Tab-separated table of C-alpha atoms in Angstrom:
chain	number	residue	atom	x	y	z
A	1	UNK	CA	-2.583	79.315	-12.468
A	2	UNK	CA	-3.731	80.442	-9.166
A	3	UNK	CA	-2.686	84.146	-9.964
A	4	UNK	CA	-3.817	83.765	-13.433
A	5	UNK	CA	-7.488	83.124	-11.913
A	6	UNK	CA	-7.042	85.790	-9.319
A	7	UNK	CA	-6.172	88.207	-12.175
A	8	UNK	CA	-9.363	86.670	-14.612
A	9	UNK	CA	-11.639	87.159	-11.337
A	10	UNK	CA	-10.663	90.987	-11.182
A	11	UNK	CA	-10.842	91.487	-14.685
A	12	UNK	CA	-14.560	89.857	-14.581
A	13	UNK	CA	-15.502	92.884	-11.434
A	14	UNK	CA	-14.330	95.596	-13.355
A	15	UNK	CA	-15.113	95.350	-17.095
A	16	UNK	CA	-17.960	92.406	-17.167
A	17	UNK	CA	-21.679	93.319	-16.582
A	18	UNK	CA	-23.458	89.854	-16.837
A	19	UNK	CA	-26.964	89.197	-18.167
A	20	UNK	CA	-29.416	88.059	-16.186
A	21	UNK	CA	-27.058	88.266	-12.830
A	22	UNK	CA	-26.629	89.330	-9.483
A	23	UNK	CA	-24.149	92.537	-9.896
A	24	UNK	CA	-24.096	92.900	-6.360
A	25	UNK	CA	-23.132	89.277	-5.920
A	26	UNK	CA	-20.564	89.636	-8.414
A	27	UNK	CA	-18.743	92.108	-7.376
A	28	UNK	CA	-18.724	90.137	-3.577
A	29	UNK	CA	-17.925	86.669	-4.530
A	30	UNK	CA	-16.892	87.182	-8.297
A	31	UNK	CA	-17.879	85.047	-11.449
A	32	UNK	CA	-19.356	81.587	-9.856
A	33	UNK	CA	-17.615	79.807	-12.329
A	34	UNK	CA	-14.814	80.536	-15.257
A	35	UNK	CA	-15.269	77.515	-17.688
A	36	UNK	CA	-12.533	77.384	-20.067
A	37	UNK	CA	-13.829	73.711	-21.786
A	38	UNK	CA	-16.526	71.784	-22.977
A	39	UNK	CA	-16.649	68.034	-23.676
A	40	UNK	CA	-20.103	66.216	-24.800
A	41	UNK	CA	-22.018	66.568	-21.936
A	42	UNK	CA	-19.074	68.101	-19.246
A	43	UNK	CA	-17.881	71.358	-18.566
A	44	UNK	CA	-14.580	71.595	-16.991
A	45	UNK	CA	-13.702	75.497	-15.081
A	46	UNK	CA	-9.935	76.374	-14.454
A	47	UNK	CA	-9.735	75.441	-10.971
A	48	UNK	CA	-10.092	71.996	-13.198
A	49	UNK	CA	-13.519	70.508	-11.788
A	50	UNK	CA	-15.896	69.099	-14.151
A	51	UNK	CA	-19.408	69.413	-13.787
A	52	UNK	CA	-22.351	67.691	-15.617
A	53	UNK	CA	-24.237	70.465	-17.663
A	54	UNK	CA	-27.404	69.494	-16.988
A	55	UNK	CA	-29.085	72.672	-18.447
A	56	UNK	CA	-27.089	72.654	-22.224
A	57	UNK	CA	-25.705	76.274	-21.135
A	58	UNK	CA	-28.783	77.987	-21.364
A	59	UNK	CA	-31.439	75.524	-22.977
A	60	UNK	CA	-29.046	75.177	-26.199
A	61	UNK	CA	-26.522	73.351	-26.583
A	62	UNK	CA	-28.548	70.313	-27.712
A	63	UNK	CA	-25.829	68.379	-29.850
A	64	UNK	CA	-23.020	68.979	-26.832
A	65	UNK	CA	-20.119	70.729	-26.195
A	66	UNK	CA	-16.372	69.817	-28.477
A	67	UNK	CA	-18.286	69.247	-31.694
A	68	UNK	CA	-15.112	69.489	-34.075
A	69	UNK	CA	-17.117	69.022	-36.724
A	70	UNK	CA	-18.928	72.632	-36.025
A	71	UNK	CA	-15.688	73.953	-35.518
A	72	UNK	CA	-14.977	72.517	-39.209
A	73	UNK	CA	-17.826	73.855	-40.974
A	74	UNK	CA	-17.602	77.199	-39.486
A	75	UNK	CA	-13.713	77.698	-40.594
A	76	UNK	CA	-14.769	76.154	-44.361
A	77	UNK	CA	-17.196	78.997	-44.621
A	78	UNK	CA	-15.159	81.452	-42.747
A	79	UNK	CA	-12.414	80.890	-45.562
A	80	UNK	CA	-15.117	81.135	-48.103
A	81	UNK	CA	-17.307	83.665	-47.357
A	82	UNK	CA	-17.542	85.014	-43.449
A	83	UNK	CA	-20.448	87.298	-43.974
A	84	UNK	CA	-22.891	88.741	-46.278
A	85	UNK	CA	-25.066	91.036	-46.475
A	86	UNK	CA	-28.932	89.553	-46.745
A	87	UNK	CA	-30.555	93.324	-47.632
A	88	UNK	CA	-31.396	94.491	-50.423
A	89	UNK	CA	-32.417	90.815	-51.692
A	90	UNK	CA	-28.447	89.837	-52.104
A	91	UNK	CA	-28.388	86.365	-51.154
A	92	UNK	CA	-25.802	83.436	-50.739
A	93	UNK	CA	-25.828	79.521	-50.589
A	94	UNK	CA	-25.789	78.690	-46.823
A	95	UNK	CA	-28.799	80.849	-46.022
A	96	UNK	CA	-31.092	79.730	-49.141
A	97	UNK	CA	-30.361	75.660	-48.482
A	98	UNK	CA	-30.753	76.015	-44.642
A	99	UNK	CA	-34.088	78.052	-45.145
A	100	UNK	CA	-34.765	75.083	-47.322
A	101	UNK	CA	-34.165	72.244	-45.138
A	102	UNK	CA	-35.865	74.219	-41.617
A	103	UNK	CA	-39.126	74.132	-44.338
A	104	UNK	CA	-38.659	70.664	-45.471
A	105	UNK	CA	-38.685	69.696	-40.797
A	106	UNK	CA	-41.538	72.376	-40.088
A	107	UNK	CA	-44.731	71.625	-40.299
A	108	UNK	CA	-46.026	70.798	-43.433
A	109	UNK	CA	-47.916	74.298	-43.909
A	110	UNK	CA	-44.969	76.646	-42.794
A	111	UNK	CA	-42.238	76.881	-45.985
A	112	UNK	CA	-40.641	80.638	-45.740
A	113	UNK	CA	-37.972	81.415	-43.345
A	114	UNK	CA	-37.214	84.758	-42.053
A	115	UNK	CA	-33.502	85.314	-40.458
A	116	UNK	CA	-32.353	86.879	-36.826
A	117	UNK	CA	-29.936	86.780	-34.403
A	118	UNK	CA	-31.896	84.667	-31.804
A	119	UNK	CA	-35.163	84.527	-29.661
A	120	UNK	CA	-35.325	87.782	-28.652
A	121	UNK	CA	-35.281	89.077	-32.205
A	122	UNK	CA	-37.499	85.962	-33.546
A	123	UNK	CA	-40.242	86.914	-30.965
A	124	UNK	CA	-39.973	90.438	-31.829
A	125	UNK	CA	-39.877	89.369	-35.655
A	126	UNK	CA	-42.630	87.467	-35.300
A	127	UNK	CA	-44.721	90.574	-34.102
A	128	UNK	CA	-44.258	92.855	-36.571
A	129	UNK	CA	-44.839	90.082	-39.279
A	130	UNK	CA	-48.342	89.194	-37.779
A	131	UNK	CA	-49.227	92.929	-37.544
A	132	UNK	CA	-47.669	93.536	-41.166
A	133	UNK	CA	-49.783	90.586	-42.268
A	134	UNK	CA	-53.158	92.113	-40.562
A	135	UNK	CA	-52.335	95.570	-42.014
A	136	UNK	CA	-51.559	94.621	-45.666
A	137	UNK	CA	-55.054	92.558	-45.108
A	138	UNK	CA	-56.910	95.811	-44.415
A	139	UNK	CA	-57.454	95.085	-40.802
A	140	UNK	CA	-54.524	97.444	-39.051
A	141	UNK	CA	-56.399	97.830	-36.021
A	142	UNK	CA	-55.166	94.031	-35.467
A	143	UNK	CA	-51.959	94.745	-33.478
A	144	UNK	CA	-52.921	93.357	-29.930
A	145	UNK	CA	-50.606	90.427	-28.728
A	146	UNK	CA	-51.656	87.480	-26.228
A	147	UNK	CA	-49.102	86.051	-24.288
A	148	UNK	CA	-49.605	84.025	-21.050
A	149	UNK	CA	-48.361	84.655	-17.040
A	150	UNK	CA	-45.209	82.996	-16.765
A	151	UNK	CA	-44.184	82.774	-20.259
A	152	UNK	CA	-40.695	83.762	-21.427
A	153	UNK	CA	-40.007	85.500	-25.009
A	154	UNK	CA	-36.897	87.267	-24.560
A	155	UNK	CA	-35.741	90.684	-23.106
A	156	UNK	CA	-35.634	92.722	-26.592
A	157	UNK	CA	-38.324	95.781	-26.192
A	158	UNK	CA	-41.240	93.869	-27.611
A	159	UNK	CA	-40.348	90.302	-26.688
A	160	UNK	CA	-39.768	91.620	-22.640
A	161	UNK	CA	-43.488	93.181	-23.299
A	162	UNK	CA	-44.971	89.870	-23.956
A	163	UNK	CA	-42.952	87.738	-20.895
A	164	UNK	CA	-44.805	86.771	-18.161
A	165	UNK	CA	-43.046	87.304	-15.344
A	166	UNK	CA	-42.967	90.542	-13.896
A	167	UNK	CA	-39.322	89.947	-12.655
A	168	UNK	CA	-38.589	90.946	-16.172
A	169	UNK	CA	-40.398	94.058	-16.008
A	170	UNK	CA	-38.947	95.597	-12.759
A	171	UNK	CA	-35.987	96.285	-14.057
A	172	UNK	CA	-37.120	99.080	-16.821
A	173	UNK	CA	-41.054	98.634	-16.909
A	174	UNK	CA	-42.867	96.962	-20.351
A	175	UNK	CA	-41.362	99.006	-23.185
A	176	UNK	CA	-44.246	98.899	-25.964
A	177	UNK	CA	-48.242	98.257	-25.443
A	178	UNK	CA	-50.584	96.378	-27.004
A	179	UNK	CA	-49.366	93.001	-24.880
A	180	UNK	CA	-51.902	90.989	-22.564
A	181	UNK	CA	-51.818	88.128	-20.270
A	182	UNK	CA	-53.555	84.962	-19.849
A	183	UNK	CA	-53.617	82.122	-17.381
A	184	UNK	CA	-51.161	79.738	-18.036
A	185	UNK	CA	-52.210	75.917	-17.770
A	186	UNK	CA	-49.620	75.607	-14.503
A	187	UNK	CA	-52.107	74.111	-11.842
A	188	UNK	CA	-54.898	74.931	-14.049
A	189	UNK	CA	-57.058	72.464	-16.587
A	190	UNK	CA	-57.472	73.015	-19.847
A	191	UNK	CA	-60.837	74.499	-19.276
A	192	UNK	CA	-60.018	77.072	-17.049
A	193	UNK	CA	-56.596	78.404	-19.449
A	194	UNK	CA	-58.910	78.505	-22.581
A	195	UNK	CA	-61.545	80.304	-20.169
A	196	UNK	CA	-58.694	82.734	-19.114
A	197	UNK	CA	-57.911	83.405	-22.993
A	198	UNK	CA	-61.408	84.019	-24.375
A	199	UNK	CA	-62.085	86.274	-21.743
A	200	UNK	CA	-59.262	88.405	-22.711
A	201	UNK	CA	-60.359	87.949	-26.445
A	202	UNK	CA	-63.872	89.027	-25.126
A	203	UNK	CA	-62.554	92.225	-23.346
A	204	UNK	CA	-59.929	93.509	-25.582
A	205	UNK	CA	-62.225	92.870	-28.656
A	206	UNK	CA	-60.894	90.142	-31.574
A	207	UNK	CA	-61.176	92.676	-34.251
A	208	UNK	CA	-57.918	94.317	-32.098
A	209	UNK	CA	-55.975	91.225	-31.722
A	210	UNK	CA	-53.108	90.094	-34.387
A	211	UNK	CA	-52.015	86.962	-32.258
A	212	UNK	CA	-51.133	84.771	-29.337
A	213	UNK	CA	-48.212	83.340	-28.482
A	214	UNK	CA	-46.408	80.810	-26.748
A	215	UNK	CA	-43.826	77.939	-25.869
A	216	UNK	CA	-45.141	74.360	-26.288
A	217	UNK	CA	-43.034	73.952	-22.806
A	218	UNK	CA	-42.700	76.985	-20.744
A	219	UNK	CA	-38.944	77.172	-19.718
A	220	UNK	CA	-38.056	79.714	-17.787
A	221	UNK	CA	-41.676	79.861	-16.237
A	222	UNK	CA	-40.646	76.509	-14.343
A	223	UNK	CA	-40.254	73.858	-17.251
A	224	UNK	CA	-44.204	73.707	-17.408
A	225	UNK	CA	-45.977	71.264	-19.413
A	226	UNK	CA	-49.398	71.446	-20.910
A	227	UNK	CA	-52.461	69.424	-20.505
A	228	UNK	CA	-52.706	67.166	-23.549
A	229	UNK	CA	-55.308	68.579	-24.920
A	230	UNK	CA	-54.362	72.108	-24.160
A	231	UNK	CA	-52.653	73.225	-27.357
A	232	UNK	CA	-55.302	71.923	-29.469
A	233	UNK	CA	-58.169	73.462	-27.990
A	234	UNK	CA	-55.676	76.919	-28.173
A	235	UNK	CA	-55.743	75.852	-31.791
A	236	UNK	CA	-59.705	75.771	-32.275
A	237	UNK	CA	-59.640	79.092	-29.864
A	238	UNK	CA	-57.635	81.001	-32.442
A	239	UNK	CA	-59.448	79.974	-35.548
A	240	UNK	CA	-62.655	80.446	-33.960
A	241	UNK	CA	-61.397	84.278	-33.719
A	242	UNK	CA	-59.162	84.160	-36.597
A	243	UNK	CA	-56.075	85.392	-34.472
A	244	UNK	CA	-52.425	84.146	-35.365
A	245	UNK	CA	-51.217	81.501	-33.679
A	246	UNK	CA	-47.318	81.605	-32.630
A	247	UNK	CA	-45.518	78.870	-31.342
A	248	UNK	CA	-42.232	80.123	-29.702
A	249	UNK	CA	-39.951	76.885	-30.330
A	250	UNK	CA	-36.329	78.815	-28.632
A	251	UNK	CA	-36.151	76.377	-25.977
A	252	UNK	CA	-38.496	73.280	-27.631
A	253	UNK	CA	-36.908	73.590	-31.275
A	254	UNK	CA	-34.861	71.051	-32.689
A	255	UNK	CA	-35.404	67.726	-30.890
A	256	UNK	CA	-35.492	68.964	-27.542
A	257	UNK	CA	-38.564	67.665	-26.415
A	258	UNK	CA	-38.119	64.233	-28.794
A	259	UNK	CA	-39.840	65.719	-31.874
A	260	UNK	CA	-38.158	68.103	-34.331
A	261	UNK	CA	-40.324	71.149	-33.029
A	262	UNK	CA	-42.053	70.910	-29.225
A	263	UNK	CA	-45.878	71.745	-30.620
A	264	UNK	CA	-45.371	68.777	-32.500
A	265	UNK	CA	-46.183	66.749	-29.791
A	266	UNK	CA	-49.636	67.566	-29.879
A	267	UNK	CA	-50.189	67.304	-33.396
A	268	UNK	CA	-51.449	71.205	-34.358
A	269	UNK	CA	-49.828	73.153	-36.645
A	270	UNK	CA	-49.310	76.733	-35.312
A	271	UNK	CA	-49.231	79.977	-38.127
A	272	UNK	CA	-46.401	81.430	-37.250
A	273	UNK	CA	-43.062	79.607	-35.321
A	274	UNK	CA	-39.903	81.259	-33.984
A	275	UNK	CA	-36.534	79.258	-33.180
A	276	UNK	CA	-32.934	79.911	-32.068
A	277	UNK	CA	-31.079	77.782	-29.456
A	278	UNK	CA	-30.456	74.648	-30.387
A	279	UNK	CA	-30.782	75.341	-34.711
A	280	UNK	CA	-27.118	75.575	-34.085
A	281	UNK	CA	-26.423	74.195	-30.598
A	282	UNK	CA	-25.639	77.759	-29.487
A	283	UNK	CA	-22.506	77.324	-31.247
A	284	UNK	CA	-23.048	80.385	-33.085
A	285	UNK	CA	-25.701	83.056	-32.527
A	286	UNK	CA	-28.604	82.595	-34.842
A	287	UNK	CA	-32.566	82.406	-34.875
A	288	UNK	CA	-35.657	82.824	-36.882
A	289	UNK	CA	-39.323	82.669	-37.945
A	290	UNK	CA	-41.037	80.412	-40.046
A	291	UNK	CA	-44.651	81.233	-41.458
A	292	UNK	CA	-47.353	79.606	-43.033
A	293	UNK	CA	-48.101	79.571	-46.581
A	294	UNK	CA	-50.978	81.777	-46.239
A	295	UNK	CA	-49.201	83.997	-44.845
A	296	UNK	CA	-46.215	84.318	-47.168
A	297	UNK	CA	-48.666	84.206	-49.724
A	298	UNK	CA	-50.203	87.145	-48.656
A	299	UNK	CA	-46.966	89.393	-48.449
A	300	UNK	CA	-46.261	87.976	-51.635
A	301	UNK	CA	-49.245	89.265	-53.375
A	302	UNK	CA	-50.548	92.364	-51.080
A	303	UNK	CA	-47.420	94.221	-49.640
A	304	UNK	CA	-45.974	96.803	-51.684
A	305	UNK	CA	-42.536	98.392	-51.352
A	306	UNK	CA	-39.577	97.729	-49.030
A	307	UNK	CA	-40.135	95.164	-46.040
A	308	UNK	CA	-38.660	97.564	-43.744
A	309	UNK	CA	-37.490	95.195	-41.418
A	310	UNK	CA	-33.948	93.094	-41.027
A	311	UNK	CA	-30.937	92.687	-38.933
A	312	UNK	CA	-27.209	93.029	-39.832
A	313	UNK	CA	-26.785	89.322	-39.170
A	314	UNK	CA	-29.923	87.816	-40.749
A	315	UNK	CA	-28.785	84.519	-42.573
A	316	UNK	CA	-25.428	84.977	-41.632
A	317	UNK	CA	-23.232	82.717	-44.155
A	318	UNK	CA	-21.283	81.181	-41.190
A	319	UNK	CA	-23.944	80.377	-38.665
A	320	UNK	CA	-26.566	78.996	-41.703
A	321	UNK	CA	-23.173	76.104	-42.154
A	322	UNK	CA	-23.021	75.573	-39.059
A	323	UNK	CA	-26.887	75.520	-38.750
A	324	UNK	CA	-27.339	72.712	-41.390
A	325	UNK	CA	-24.375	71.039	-40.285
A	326	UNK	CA	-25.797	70.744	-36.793
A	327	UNK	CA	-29.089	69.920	-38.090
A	328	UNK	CA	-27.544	67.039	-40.099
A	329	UNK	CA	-26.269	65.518	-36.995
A	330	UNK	CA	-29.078	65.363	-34.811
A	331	UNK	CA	-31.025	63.886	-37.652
A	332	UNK	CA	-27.913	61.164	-38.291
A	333	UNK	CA	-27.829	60.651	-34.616
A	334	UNK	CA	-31.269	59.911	-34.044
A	335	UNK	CA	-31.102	62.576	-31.246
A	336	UNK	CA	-34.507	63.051	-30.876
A	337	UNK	CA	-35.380	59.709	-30.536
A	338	UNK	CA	-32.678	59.490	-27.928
A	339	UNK	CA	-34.396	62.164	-26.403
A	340	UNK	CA	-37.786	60.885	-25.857
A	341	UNK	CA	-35.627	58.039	-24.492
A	342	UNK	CA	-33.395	59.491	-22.013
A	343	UNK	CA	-36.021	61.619	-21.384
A	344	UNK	CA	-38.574	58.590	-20.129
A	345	UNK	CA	-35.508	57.233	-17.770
A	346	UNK	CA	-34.807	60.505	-16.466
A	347	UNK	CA	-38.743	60.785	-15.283
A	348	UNK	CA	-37.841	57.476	-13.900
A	349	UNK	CA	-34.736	58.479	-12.033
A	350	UNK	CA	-36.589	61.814	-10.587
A	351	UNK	CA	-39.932	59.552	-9.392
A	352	UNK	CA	-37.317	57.398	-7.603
A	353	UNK	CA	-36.140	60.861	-5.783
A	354	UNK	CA	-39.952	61.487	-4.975
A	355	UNK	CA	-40.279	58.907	-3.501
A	356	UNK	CA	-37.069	58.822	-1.140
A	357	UNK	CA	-37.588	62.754	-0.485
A	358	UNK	CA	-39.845	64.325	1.649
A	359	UNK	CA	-39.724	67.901	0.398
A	360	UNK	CA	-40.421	66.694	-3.595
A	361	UNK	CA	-44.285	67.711	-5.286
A	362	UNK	CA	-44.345	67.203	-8.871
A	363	UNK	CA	-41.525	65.970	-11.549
A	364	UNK	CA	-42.060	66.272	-15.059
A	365	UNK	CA	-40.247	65.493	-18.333
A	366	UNK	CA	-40.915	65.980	-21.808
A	367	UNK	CA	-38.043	64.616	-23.779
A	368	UNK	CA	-35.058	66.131	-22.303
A	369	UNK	CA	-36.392	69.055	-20.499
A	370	UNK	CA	-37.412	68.403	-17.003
A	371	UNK	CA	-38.775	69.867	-13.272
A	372	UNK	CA	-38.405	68.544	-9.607
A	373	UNK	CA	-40.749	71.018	-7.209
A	374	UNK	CA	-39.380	71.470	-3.795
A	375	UNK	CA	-42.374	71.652	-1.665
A	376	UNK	CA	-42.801	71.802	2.342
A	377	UNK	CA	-45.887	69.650	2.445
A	378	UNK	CA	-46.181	67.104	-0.834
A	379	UNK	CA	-49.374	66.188	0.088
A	380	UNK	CA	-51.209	69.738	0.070
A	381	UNK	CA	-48.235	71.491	-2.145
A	382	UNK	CA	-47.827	73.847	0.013
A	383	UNK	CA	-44.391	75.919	-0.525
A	384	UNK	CA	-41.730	76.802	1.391
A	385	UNK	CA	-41.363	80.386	2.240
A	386	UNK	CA	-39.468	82.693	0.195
A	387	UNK	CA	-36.766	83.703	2.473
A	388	UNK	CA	-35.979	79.457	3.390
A	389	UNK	CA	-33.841	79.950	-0.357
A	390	UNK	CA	-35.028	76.500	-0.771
A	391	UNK	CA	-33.954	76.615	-4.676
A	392	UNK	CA	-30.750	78.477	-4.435
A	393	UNK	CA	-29.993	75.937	-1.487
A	394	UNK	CA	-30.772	73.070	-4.161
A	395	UNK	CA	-28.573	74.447	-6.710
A	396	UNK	CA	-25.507	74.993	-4.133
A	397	UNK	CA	-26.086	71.377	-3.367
A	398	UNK	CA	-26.419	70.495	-7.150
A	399	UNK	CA	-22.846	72.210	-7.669
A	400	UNK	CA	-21.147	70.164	-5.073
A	401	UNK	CA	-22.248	67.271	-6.572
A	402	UNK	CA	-20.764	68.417	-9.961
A	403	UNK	CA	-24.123	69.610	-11.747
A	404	UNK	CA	-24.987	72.809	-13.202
A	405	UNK	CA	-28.649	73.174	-13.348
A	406	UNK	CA	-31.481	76.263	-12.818
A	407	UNK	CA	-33.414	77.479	-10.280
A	408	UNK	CA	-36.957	79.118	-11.208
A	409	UNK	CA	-38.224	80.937	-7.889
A	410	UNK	CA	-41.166	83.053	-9.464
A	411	UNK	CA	-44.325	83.026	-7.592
A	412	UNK	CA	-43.164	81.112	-4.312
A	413	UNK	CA	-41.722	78.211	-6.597
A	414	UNK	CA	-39.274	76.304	-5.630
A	415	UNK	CA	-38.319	74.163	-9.260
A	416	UNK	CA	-35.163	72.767	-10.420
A	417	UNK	CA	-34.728	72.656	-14.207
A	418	UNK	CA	-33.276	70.148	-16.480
A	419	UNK	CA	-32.300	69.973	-19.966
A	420	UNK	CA	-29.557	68.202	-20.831
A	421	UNK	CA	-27.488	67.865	-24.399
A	422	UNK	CA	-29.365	65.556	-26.104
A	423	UNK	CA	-26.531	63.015	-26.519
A	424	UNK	CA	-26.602	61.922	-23.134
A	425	UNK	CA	-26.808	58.244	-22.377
A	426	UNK	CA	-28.139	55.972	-20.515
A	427	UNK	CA	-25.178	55.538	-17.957
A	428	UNK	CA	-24.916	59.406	-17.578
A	429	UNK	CA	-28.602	59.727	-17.241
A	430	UNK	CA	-28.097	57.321	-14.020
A	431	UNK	CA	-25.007	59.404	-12.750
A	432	UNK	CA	-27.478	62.408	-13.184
A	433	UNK	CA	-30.021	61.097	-11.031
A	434	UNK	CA	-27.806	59.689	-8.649
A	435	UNK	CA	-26.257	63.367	-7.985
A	436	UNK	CA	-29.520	65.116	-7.796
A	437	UNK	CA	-30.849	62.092	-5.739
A	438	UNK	CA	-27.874	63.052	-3.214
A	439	UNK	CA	-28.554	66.986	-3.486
A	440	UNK	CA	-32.341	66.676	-2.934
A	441	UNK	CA	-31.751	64.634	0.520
A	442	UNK	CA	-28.678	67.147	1.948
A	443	UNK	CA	-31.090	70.218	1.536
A	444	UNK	CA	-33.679	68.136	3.087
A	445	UNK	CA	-31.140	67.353	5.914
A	446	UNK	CA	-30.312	70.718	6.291
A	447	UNK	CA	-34.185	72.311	6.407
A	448	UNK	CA	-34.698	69.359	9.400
């Protein structure tokens, strides 16, 4: 085993270039970990430790790791039919009933699905459907997109064009214009966002805007949660101007935030919405956008020709089974009540830290996604400078106590993000807590 890991850590060097890494780092200390299994909420590497996933893999794995029944479905179909081509209007059962049952969960005004391959593609769907829309109206100059500073929509050309955080950017630059940036409601009000947004309205010009965008709850941005009344003031905002509302639901979709869809929260009903993540518990790639009547009315009736737009895998016959398989079970298993649930104790649990720590600002939950701020001064929020590592000392502490969770270090942050599978109970929530509780206090320790 131990030259079986050696060989599987030299292997990773050479041949495996990993998103969203450290290459230098890699090729130092090689792959932090090499899972090789996943049980509920547990992930166990080949040295054989097990670790709480306390970030569902990457947002997604909402239903939990080991589902056989996935594993089921998937070979079924497989056996059936693998794959199918969705061009050219050729169609097949999987695709047309889960298309069915995402409109029958949506909100009640959005009823047509459009297939991808996951968020980045959705987001990037999304804007070429609310600029197709505009142009088919008679108003092409409508192509501008709102996003907001911090947001995350993906790295695909148009999707890394409307993230807010310039992180993203360095690497290659933005790759396509048209994309804007408002304030975020992240120690802002409500007020002072929607201020941020009509100015850039006001400056760009409405008659050149197609739509805005964003996540109910920022993720990568820090796990940020909006003002209550945020999202429906954004609402009145973008009827006022009659711009498109999108509500990115990658991270938020599917009971993550204990409702179906994260905007639901709020009670508005956005005009365009994009999932992928958790519509299959990342246990096979998949994504999408659902629009509004009006708006699939309008294709319907005023664009001519092909829709020249589509991806190899959209409605893929094996990941739409495995999609309304793992739909089924997180409606069966009442997982987004248990969400809202285990999300109130967890707030609990991470007020109890607060109030222990001295180097904890704000905590936050919404259903199962959550946020502990490391901060040098609670009382003024002041941060911690950028070389202390604060965050990346917090996870290192997090992974001796056997949980994998996320560091977000933008903007002289230091937050810790949570988001659990969604079958987590009550007794695991505890050990959670517990862990962190232990983490939070060594870095403390160690800062003095």
């Amino acid at each position: 085993m131990i030259l079986l890991l050696k060989n599987l850590v030299e292997l990773d060097q050479k041949h495996f270039i990993h998103p969203t890494s450290s290459i230098q780092q890699q090729q130092q200390e090689g792959p932090a970990f090499i899972f090789e299994k996943g049980d509920g909420i547990y992930l166990t590497d080949t040295k054989g430790d097990t670790y709480i996933d306390a970030m569902s893999a990457l947002w997604n794995v909402n239903i939990g790791h080991g589902r056989t029944e996935l594993a089921e479905v998937a070979k079924d179909q497989m056996e059936n039919l693998a794959f199918s081509s969705a061009f050219s209007t050729f169609s097949h059962e999987p695709a047309i009933l889960l298309a069915e049952k995402i409109a029958s969960i949506a909100p009640d005004s959005l009823n047509a699905v459009f297939f991808t391959s996951g968020g980045s593609e959705s987001n990037d769907t999304s804007f070429k459907l609310a600029r197709h829309y505009w142009k088919v109206k008679g108003e092409p100059k409508r192509r501008k997109i709102i996003s907001r500073k911090k947001a995350y929509h993906g790295v695909a050309a148009a999707s890394t064009s409307a993230t807010g955080i310039p992180q993203f950017w360095d690497m290659a630059g933005t790759f396509t214009p048209d994309f804007v940036h408002a304030e975020t409601p992240y120690e802002k009000s409500t007020a002072e966002a929607i201020d941020s947004m009509r100015q850039v309205i006001e400056q760009e010009g409405p008659e050149t805007i197609a739509a805005f965008i964003a996540e109910p709850v920022q993720g990568a941005g820090g796990v940020i949660i909006p003002p209550n009344d945020y999202f429906q003031e954004i609402r009145k905002l973008c009827d006022e101007y009659d711009i498109l509302f999108i509500a990115d639901e990658i991270i938020t979709g599917f009971g993550r935030t204990g409702e179906m869809f994260g905007v639901e929260n709020w009670e508005v009903e956005p005009d365009l919405m994009t999932f992928a993540k958790g519509v299959t518990s990342g246990y096979l790639p998949f994504g999408g956008v659902i629009v509004s009547d009006e708006i699939h009315e309008t294709l319907k009736e005023k664009s001519t020709g092909t829709l020249f737009h589509g991806f190899t895998y959209s409605g893929h016959p094996t990941a739409s089974a495995v999609a309304l398989k793992n739909i089924e079970i997180i409606e069966n298993e009442k997982l987004r009540e248990n969400a809202r649930h285990m999300g109130e104790r967890l707030l609990k649990g991470f007020q109890r830290i607060k109030a222990d720590a001295n180097i904890v600002g704000e905590v936050r939950t919404l259903g199962l996604l959550g946020a502990i701020e490391l901060v040098k001064d609670p009382a003024t929020n002041e941060r911690f400078p950028a070389d202390w590592k604060v965050a990346a000392n917090a996870i290192q502490a997090l992974y001796d106590q056997g949980v994998i969770c996320r560091p977000v270090t933008f903007d002289s942050t230091d937050i810790i993000c949570f988001a659990p599978p969604l079958i987590i109970n009550e007794a695991q929530v505890d050990t959670l807590v517990a862990r962190v509780h232990d983490a939070v206090l060594a870095v403390e320790k160690e800062i003095g």
